[in-house]
CSV table of C-alpha atoms in Angstrom, one decimal:
chain,number,residue,atom,x,y,z
A,27,MET,CA,122.2,191.9,225.4
A,28,ARG,CA,121.0,192.4,221.7
A,29,SER,CA,118.9,190.2,219.3
A,30,PHE,CA,122.4,189.5,217.4
A,31,HIS,CA,124.2,188.5,220.3
A,32,THR,CA,121.7,184.7,220.7
A,33,ILE,CA,124.2,181.7,219.2
A,34,SER,CA,122.8,179.8,216.0
A,35,GLY,CA,123.5,176.2,216.9
A,36,LYS,CA,123.9,175.8,212.9
A,37,GLU,CA,127.3,177.5,213.6
A,38,GLY,CA,128.8,174.2,215.2
A,39,ARG,CA,131.0,171.3,214.2
A,40,LEU,CA,131.5,168.0,216.2
A,41,PHE,CA,134.6,165.9,216.0
A,42,LEU,CA,135.7,162.1,217.0
A,43,ASP,CA,139.0,161.6,218.4
A,44,GLY,CA,139.9,164.4,216.1
A,45,GLU,CA,138.0,163.5,213.0
A,46,GLU,CA,135.4,166.1,211.8
A,47,LEU,CA,132.1,164.7,211.7
A,48,ALA,CA,130.3,166.7,209.5
A,49,TYR,CA,127.3,164.6,209.2
A,50,ILE,CA,126.0,165.5,212.4
A,51,LYS,CA,122.6,166.9,212.5
A,52,GLU,CA,122.5,166.9,216.4
A,53,PHE,CA,124.4,166.9,219.2
A,54,GLU,CA,123.6,167.3,223.2
A,55,ALA,CA,125.2,166.4,226.3
A,56,THR,CA,124.1,166.5,229.5
A,57,VAL,CA,125.4,166.3,233.2
A,58,GLU,CA,123.2,165.6,235.5
A,59,LYS,CA,124.3,165.6,239.4
A,60,ASN,CA,123.4,162.5,241.5
A,61,LYS,CA,121.6,163.3,244.8
A,62,THR,CA,120.7,161.4,247.9
A,63,GLU,CA,117.5,161.8,250.2
A,64,VAL,CA,118.7,163.5,253.6
A,65,PRO,CA,115.5,163.8,255.4
A,66,ILE,CA,116.2,166.6,258.4
A,67,MET,CA,114.3,166.7,261.8
A,68,GLY,CA,111.7,169.6,262.3
A,69,ARG,CA,111.4,170.2,258.1
A,70,ARG,CA,108.8,169.2,256.2
A,71,MET,CA,111.0,170.0,252.9
A,72,GLN,CA,113.2,167.0,252.1
A,73,GLY,CA,116.9,168.2,252.1
A,74,HIS,CA,119.4,166.8,249.1
A,75,LYS,CA,122.9,165.9,249.1
A,76,THR,CA,125.0,165.9,245.9
A,77,ILE,CA,127.1,162.9,245.9
A,78,GLY,CA,128.3,162.5,242.3
A,79,ALA,CA,127.4,162.9,238.7
A,80,SER,CA,127.0,161.3,235.6
A,81,GLY,CA,127.2,162.7,231.9
A,82,THR,CA,124.9,161.4,229.2
A,83,GLY,CA,124.1,162.7,225.5
A,84,THR,CA,122.6,161.7,222.0
A,85,ALA,CA,124.2,162.2,219.0
A,86,THR,CA,122.1,162.2,215.5
A,87,PHE,CA,123.7,162.0,211.8
A,88,TYR,CA,122.9,161.5,208.6
A,89,LYS,CA,123.4,158.2,207.8
A,90,VAL,CA,126.5,158.6,205.0
A,91,THR,CA,129.0,156.0,206.8
A,92,SER,CA,128.7,152.5,208.2
A,93,LYS,CA,131.2,153.8,210.8
A,94,PHE,CA,129.0,153.3,213.8
A,95,VAL,CA,127.4,149.7,212.7
A,96,ARG,CA,131.2,148.9,212.3
A,97,ILE,CA,132.1,149.9,216.2
A,98,MET,CA,129.1,147.6,217.3
A,99,MET,CA,129.9,145.0,215.5
A,100,ASP,CA,133.6,145.3,216.4
A,101,TYR,CA,131.9,144.6,220.2
A,102,VAL,CA,129.7,142.4,219.4
A,103,LYS,CA,132.1,140.0,217.4
A,104,GLY,CA,135.2,140.5,219.2
A,105,GLY,CA,134.6,142.1,222.9
A,106,ALA,CA,136.9,145.2,222.9
A,107,ASP,CA,134.4,148.1,224.1
A,108,PRO,CA,136.1,151.3,222.7
A,109,TYR,CA,135.9,154.5,224.4
A,110,PHE,CA,135.9,158.1,222.4
A,111,THR,CA,136.7,161.7,222.8
A,112,PHE,CA,133.7,164.1,221.4
A,113,GLN,CA,134.6,167.9,220.8
A,114,SER,CA,131.8,170.2,220.4
A,115,VAL,CA,132.6,173.1,218.8
A,116,LEU,CA,130.4,176.6,218.9
A,117,ASP,CA,131.2,179.4,216.6
A,118,ASP,CA,128.9,181.9,215.5
A,119,ALA,CA,131.1,184.9,214.3
A,120,GLY,CA,128.0,187.1,214.3
A,121,SER,CA,127.5,186.7,217.7
A,122,GLY,CA,130.2,188.4,218.8
A,123,ARG,CA,130.5,186.2,222.1
A,124,GLY,CA,133.7,184.2,220.6
A,125,VAL,CA,134.2,180.1,220.8
A,126,GLU,CA,132.9,177.9,222.8
A,127,ARG,CA,134.5,174.3,223.1
A,128,VAL,CA,133.4,171.5,224.9
A,129,THR,CA,135.5,168.2,225.3
A,130,LEU,CA,133.9,164.9,226.4
A,131,TYR,CA,136.3,161.9,227.3
A,132,ASP,CA,135.2,158.7,228.0
A,133,VAL,CA,132.8,158.3,225.9
A,134,ASN,CA,131.1,155.1,225.3
A,135,PHE,CA,128.4,154.5,223.2
A,136,ASP,CA,125.1,152.8,224.2
A,137,SER,CA,122.8,151.6,221.2
A,138,THR,CA,123.4,152.2,217.4
A,139,LYS,CA,120.6,151.5,214.5
A,140,VAL,CA,122.3,148.7,212.7
A,141,ALA,CA,119.8,148.6,209.5
A,142,SER,CA,116.9,151.3,208.4
A,143,LEU,CA,115.2,151.7,205.5
A,144,ASN,CA,112.3,154.2,204.5
A,145,ALA,CA,110.0,153.7,201.9
A,146,GLU,CA,109.3,157.5,201.9
A,147,GLY,CA,112.5,158.5,201.0
A,148,GLU,CA,113.5,160.6,204.0
A,149,PRO,CA,117.2,161.1,204.9
A,150,VAL,CA,118.3,158.1,207.0
A,151,GLU,CA,119.2,159.1,210.7
A,152,GLU,CA,121.3,157.5,213.0
A,153,GLU,CA,120.7,158.4,216.3
A,154,ILE,CA,123.3,157.2,219.0
A,155,PRO,CA,122.8,157.5,222.7
A,156,PHE,CA,126.2,157.7,224.9
A,157,THR,CA,127.7,158.3,228.3
A,158,PHE,CA,130.8,160.3,228.9
A,159,GLU,CA,133.0,160.3,232.2
A,160,ASP,CA,135.2,163.7,232.0
A,161,ILE,CA,134.4,167.0,230.7
A,162,ASP,CA,136.4,170.2,229.8
A,163,MET,CA,135.7,173.4,228.5
A,164,PRO,CA,139.2,174.6,226.8
A,165,GLU,CA,137.1,178.1,225.3
A,166,GLU,CA,134.2,179.5,226.7
A,167,LEU,CA,131.9,182.2,225.5
A,168,GLU,CA,132.3,186.0,226.6
A,169,GLU,CA,130.7,186.7,229.8
A,170,ASN,CA,130.6,190.8,228.6
A,171,PHE,CA,128.3,192.3,226.2
A,172,ASN,CA,129.6,195.0,224.2
């Protein structure tokens, strides 16, 4: 590996149901395995059995639209709880590693800041935690180093 093989997080894009969200600041999604403890006779260490997985994440946006307030308000007022598809694209041409696309399905937002003021004049941000129920990787980074 050479230093230029590392990938800059700035070289990414995020899409929500096909619409690019150019005002994204930070995006992170995690799959965590759900495990149960399995005590085993004659062993001092606890065993573990994976019984499923769950997907969670957080997206932080610069406040330039009322999109996420509208989504939550529509739920509060009407009861429809929408699900979305996120696609994260990591494409640092300088790395020589290719493109990684990760698609998250059945994304559901947990909470949204509906109002925010700041006397210091810093850009207003919206941090939106979410869950997702499926994942795919239509493109992945190169495994071999040239």
